Amino acid sequence: MKYTAGVLAKYVVTCYPDETVFDASKKMFDKHVGSVVIVSETDLPIGILSERDIVNRVVATGKDTKKTKVKDVMTPNPVTLESSEPLEVVFEHIGRKFRHLPITEEGRLVGIVSLSDVAKILPKIFGNKQFVKEFADAMNQGE
């Protein structure tokens, strides 16, 4: 069986660029996720905002979360992967380059893959818990 990015894609929390960081943070808290994907009015992914972004670009710089717009602190033009991409491509991006990777179908947002999602599926795919440990160790070396 060929595994693709689509098997990992899960529910994605979104917001619009003019929402406040406070509102985005509340969505993340309520849904227990580490990022939100910022979408256009036509639901195309135009940015991503992670917990790390909020700490580094808002809290640590003294900005007000209730006044700061997501568009002012998001990472614009996020790298996305089509759901049909093989898992090897996901592995090339996640952890070393990104902790959250939006998944699309014909450019439309359909889900997101996180580093923890990848770690959870590795034993199912490879049937080897040692591989998961090696993956985690490799990711920690990349930080």
PDB file of C-alpha atoms in Angstrom:
ATOM      1  CA  MET A   1       0.000   0.000   0.000  1.00  0.00           C
ATOM      2  CA  LYS A   2       1.365   3.407  -0.942  1.00  0.00           C
ATOM      3  CA  TYR A   3       0.930   5.963   1.799  1.00  0.00           C
ATOM      4  CA  THR A   4       0.402   9.612   0.903  1.00  0.00           C
ATOM      5  CA  ALA A   5       0.185  12.912   2.759  1.00  0.00           C
ATOM      6  CA  GLY A   6      -3.589  12.506   2.664  1.00  0.00           C
ATOM      7  CA  VAL A   7      -3.497   9.681   5.219  1.00  0.00           C
ATOM      8  CA  LEU A   8      -1.945  12.034   7.754  1.00  0.00           C
ATOM      9  CA  ALA A   9      -4.033  15.108   7.001  1.00  0.00           C
ATOM     10  CA  LYS A  10      -6.317  15.908   9.896  1.00  0.00           C
ATOM     11  CA  TYR A  11      -8.800  18.579  10.806  1.00  0.00           C
ATOM     12  CA  VAL A  12      -7.295  22.019  10.390  1.00  0.00           C
ATOM     13  CA  VAL A  13      -8.179  25.129  12.363  1.00  0.00           C
ATOM     14  CA  THR A  14      -8.329  28.275  10.269  1.00  0.00           C
ATOM     15  CA  CYS A  15      -8.708  31.991  10.703  1.00  0.00           C
ATOM     16  CA  TYR A  16      -8.745  35.095   8.559  1.00  0.00           C
ATOM     17  CA  PRO A  17      -5.917  37.636   8.339  1.00  0.00           C
ATOM     18  CA  ASP A  18      -7.863  40.417  10.066  1.00  0.00           C
ATOM     19  CA  GLU A  19      -8.651  38.354  13.151  1.00  0.00           C
ATOM     20  CA  THR A  20      -6.655  39.179  16.264  1.00  0.00           C
ATOM     21  CA  VAL A  21      -3.895  37.027  17.672  1.00  0.00           C
ATOM     22  CA  PHE A  22      -6.056  36.650  20.774  1.00  0.00           C
ATOM     23  CA  ASP A  23      -8.881  35.146  18.683  1.00  0.00           C
ATOM     24  CA  ALA A  24      -6.462  32.816  16.868  1.00  0.00           C
ATOM     25  CA  SER A  25      -4.929  31.758  20.201  1.00  0.00           C
ATOM     26  CA  LYS A  26      -8.377  31.048  21.618  1.00  0.00           C
ATOM     27  CA  LYS A  27      -9.175  28.799  18.630  1.00  0.00           C
ATOM     28  CA  MET A  28      -5.897  26.955  19.131  1.00  0.00           C
ATOM     29  CA  PHE A  29      -6.599  26.505  22.837  1.00  0.00           C
ATOM     30  CA  ASP A  30     -10.199  25.379  22.298  1.00  0.00           C
ATOM     31  CA  LYS A  31      -9.237  22.842  19.605  1.00  0.00           C
ATOM     32  CA  HIS A  32      -5.998  21.671  21.276  1.00  0.00           C
ATOM     33  CA  VAL A  33      -3.825  22.442  18.257  1.00  0.00           C
ATOM     34  CA  GLY A  34      -0.430  24.099  17.856  1.00  0.00           C
ATOM     35  CA  SER A  35      -1.192  26.255  14.833  1.00  0.00           C
ATOM     36  CA  VAL A  36      -3.863  27.883  12.710  1.00  0.00           C
ATOM     37  CA  VAL A  37      -3.775  28.241   8.952  1.00  0.00           C
ATOM     38  CA  ILE A  38      -4.718  31.685   7.718  1.00  0.00           C
ATOM     39  CA  VAL A  39      -7.008  31.510   4.707  1.00  0.00           C
ATOM     40  CA  SER A  40      -8.260  33.960   2.115  1.00  0.00           C
ATOM     41  CA  GLU A  41     -11.948  34.602   1.514  1.00  0.00           C
ATOM     42  CA  THR A  42     -11.796  31.749  -1.023  1.00  0.00           C
ATOM     43  CA  ASP A  43     -10.243  29.374   1.530  1.00  0.00           C
ATOM     44  CA  LEU A  44      -6.779  29.356   0.004  1.00  0.00           C
ATOM     45  CA  PRO A  45      -3.954  29.058   2.559  1.00  0.00           C
ATOM     46  CA  ILE A  46      -2.108  32.377   2.727  1.00  0.00           C
ATOM     47  CA  GLY A  47      -0.299  32.052   6.036  1.00  0.00           C
ATOM     48  CA  ILE A  48       0.279  30.018   9.163  1.00  0.00           C
ATOM     49  CA  LEU A  49       0.530  31.042  12.813  1.00  0.00           C
ATOM     50  CA  SER A  50       1.992  28.703  15.402  1.00  0.00           C
ATOM     51  CA  GLU A  51       2.312  28.807  19.164  1.00  0.00           C
ATOM     52  CA  ARG A  52       5.993  29.511  18.654  1.00  0.00           C
ATOM     53  CA  ASP A  53       5.171  32.477  16.398  1.00  0.00           C
ATOM     54  CA  ILE A  54       2.874  33.901  19.061  1.00  0.00           C
ATOM     55  CA  VAL A  55       5.542  33.615  21.743  1.00  0.00           C
ATOM     56  CA  ASN A  56       8.367  35.009  19.592  1.00  0.00           C
ATOM     57  CA  ARG A  57       6.552  37.656  17.561  1.00  0.00           C
ATOM     58  CA  VAL A  58       3.864  38.837  19.959  1.00  0.00           C
ATOM     59  CA  VAL A  59       4.378  38.012  23.625  1.00  0.00           C
ATOM     60  CA  ALA A  60       8.168  38.422  23.731  1.00  0.00           C
ATOM     61  CA  THR A  61       7.964  41.741  21.878  1.00  0.00           C
ATOM     62  CA  GLY A  62       5.254  43.145  24.145  1.00  0.00           C
ATOM     63  CA  LYS A  63       2.483  43.344  21.553  1.00  0.00           C
ATOM     64  CA  ASP A  64      -1.146  43.254  22.653  1.00  0.00           C
ATOM     65  CA  THR A  65      -2.798  40.026  21.507  1.00  0.00           C
ATOM     66  CA  LYS A  66      -6.196  41.727  21.400  1.00  0.00           C
ATOM     67  CA  LYS A  67      -4.960  44.469  19.076  1.00  0.00           C
ATOM     68  CA  THR A  68      -2.404  42.649  16.930  1.00  0.00           C
ATOM     69  CA  LYS A  69      -3.797  41.246  13.688  1.00  0.00           C
ATOM     70  CA  VAL A  70      -2.840  37.764  12.586  1.00  0.00           C
ATOM     71  CA  LYS A  71      -1.704  39.120   9.209  1.00  0.00           C
ATOM     72  CA  ASP A  72       0.965  41.191  10.970  1.00  0.00           C
ATOM     73  CA  VAL A  73       2.690  38.234  12.661  1.00  0.00           C
ATOM     74  CA  MET A  74       1.835  35.167  10.575  1.00  0.00           C
ATOM     75  CA  THR A  75       4.311  33.377   8.358  1.00  0.00           C
ATOM     76  CA  PRO A  76       3.030  34.282   4.898  1.00  0.00           C
ATOM     77  CA  ASN A  77       2.862  31.972   1.871  1.00  0.00           C
ATOM     78  CA  PRO A  78       3.228  28.696   3.755  1.00  0.00           C
ATOM     79  CA  VAL A  79       4.708  25.700   2.038  1.00  0.00           C
ATOM     80  CA  THR A  80       1.892  23.249   1.369  1.00  0.00           C
ATOM     81  CA  LEU A  81       1.804  19.707   0.065  1.00  0.00           C
ATOM     82  CA  GLU A  82      -0.830  18.124  -2.128  1.00  0.00           C
ATOM     83  CA  SER A  83      -2.628  15.226  -0.422  1.00  0.00           C
ATOM     84  CA  SER A  84      -1.381  12.896  -3.159  1.00  0.00           C
ATOM     85  CA  GLU A  85       2.298  13.461  -2.313  1.00  0.00           C
ATOM     86  CA  PRO A  86       4.096  10.371  -0.965  1.00  0.00           C
ATOM     87  CA  LEU A  87       4.911  10.286   2.737  1.00  0.00           C
ATOM     88  CA  GLU A  88       8.595  10.532   1.916  1.00  0.00           C
ATOM     89  CA  VAL A  89       7.955  14.119   0.816  1.00  0.00           C
ATOM     90  CA  VAL A  90       6.170  14.839   4.108  1.00  0.00           C
ATOM     91  CA  PHE A  91       9.159  13.400   5.982  1.00  0.00           C
ATOM     92  CA  GLU A  92      11.512  15.657   4.020  1.00  0.00           C
ATOM     93  CA  HIS A  93       9.639  18.752   5.189  1.00  0.00           C
ATOM     94  CA  ILE A  94       8.266  18.022   8.632  1.00  0.00           C
ATOM     95  CA  GLY A  95      10.527  18.479  11.627  1.00  0.00           C
ATOM     96  CA  ARG A  96      13.607  19.667   9.820  1.00  0.00           C
ATOM     97  CA  LYS A  97      11.908  22.560   8.061  1.00  0.00           C
ATOM     98  CA  PHE A  98       8.406  22.814   9.538  1.00  0.00           C
ATOM     99  CA  ARG A  99       6.451  21.596  12.527  1.00  0.00           C
ATOM    100  CA  HIS A 100       3.084  22.087  10.805  1.00  0.00           C
ATOM    101  CA  LEU A 101       2.442  21.451   7.129  1.00  0.00           C
ATOM    102  CA  PRO A 102      -0.862  22.385   5.453  1.00  0.00           C
ATOM    103  CA  ILE A 103      -2.222  19.753   3.061  1.00  0.00           C
ATOM    104  CA  THR A 104      -4.130  20.803  -0.046  1.00  0.00           C
ATOM    105  CA  GLU A 105      -6.058  19.328  -2.936  1.00  0.00           C
ATOM    106  CA  GLU A 106      -5.806  21.417  -6.080  1.00  0.00           C
ATOM    107  CA  GLY A 107      -4.664  24.333  -3.937  1.00  0.00           C
ATOM    108  CA  ARG A 108      -7.598  24.161  -1.508  1.00  0.00           C
ATOM    109  CA  LEU A 109      -6.841  23.499   2.151  1.00  0.00           C
ATOM    110  CA  VAL A 110      -8.005  20.030   3.261  1.00  0.00           C
ATOM    111  CA  GLY A 111      -5.989  19.379   6.400  1.00  0.00           C
ATOM    112  CA  ILE A 112      -2.735  19.743   8.236  1.00  0.00           C
ATOM    113  CA  VAL A 113       0.075  17.427   9.338  1.00  0.00           C
ATOM    114  CA  SER A 114       2.120  18.094  12.447  1.00  0.00           C
ATOM    115  CA  LEU A 115       5.392  16.674  13.669  1.00  0.00           C
ATOM    116  CA  SER A 116       3.516  14.695  16.334  1.00  0.00           C
ATOM    117  CA  ASP A 117       1.192  13.236  13.657  1.00  0.00           C
ATOM    118  CA  VAL A 118       4.226  11.907  11.808  1.00  0.00           C
ATOM    119  CA  ALA A 119       5.699  10.415  14.983  1.00  0.00           C
ATOM    120  CA  LYS A 120       2.405   8.630  15.737  1.00  0.00           C
ATOM    121  CA  ILE A 121       2.095   6.990  12.330  1.00  0.00           C
ATOM    122  CA  LEU A 122       5.671   5.761  11.982  1.00  0.00           C
ATOM    123  CA  PRO A 123       5.154   2.540  13.994  1.00  0.00           C
ATOM    124  CA  LYS A 124       2.017   1.764  11.979  1.00  0.00           C
ATOM    125  CA  ILE A 125       3.853   2.157   8.705  1.00  0.00           C
ATOM    126  CA  PHE A 126       7.176   0.629   9.636  1.00  0.00           C
ATOM    127  CA  GLY A 127       6.171  -1.590  12.562  1.00  0.00           C
ATOM    128  CA  ASN A 128       9.345  -0.633  14.371  1.00  0.00           C
ATOM    129  CA  LYS A 129       9.356   1.504  17.489  1.00  0.00           C
ATOM    130  CA  GLN A 130      13.134   1.930  17.237  1.00  0.00           C
ATOM    131  CA  PHE A 131      12.560   3.828  13.983  1.00  0.00           C
ATOM    132  CA  VAL A 132      10.322   6.275  15.861  1.00  0.00           C
ATOM    133  CA  LYS A 133      13.036   6.838  18.471  1.00  0.00           C
ATOM    134  CA  GLU A 134      15.599   7.449  15.733  1.00  0.00           C
ATOM    135  CA  PHE A 135      13.196   9.869  14.038  1.00  0.00           C
ATOM    136  CA  ALA A 136      12.658  11.785  17.287  1.00  0.00           C
ATOM    137  CA  ASP A 137      16.393  11.901  17.960  1.00  0.00           C
ATOM    138  CA  ALA A 138      17.051  13.211  14.445  1.00  0.00           C
ATOM    139  CA  MET A 139      14.403  15.897  14.862  1.00  0.00           C
ATOM    140  CA  ASN A 140      15.875  17.017  18.170  1.00  0.00           C
ATOM    141  CA  GLN A 141      19.308  17.352  16.562  1.00  0.00           C
ATOM    142  CA  GLY A 142      17.761  19.665  13.971  1.00  0.00           C
ATOM    143  CA  GLU A 143      16.717  22.215  16.597  1.00  0.00           C
TER     144      GLU A 143
END
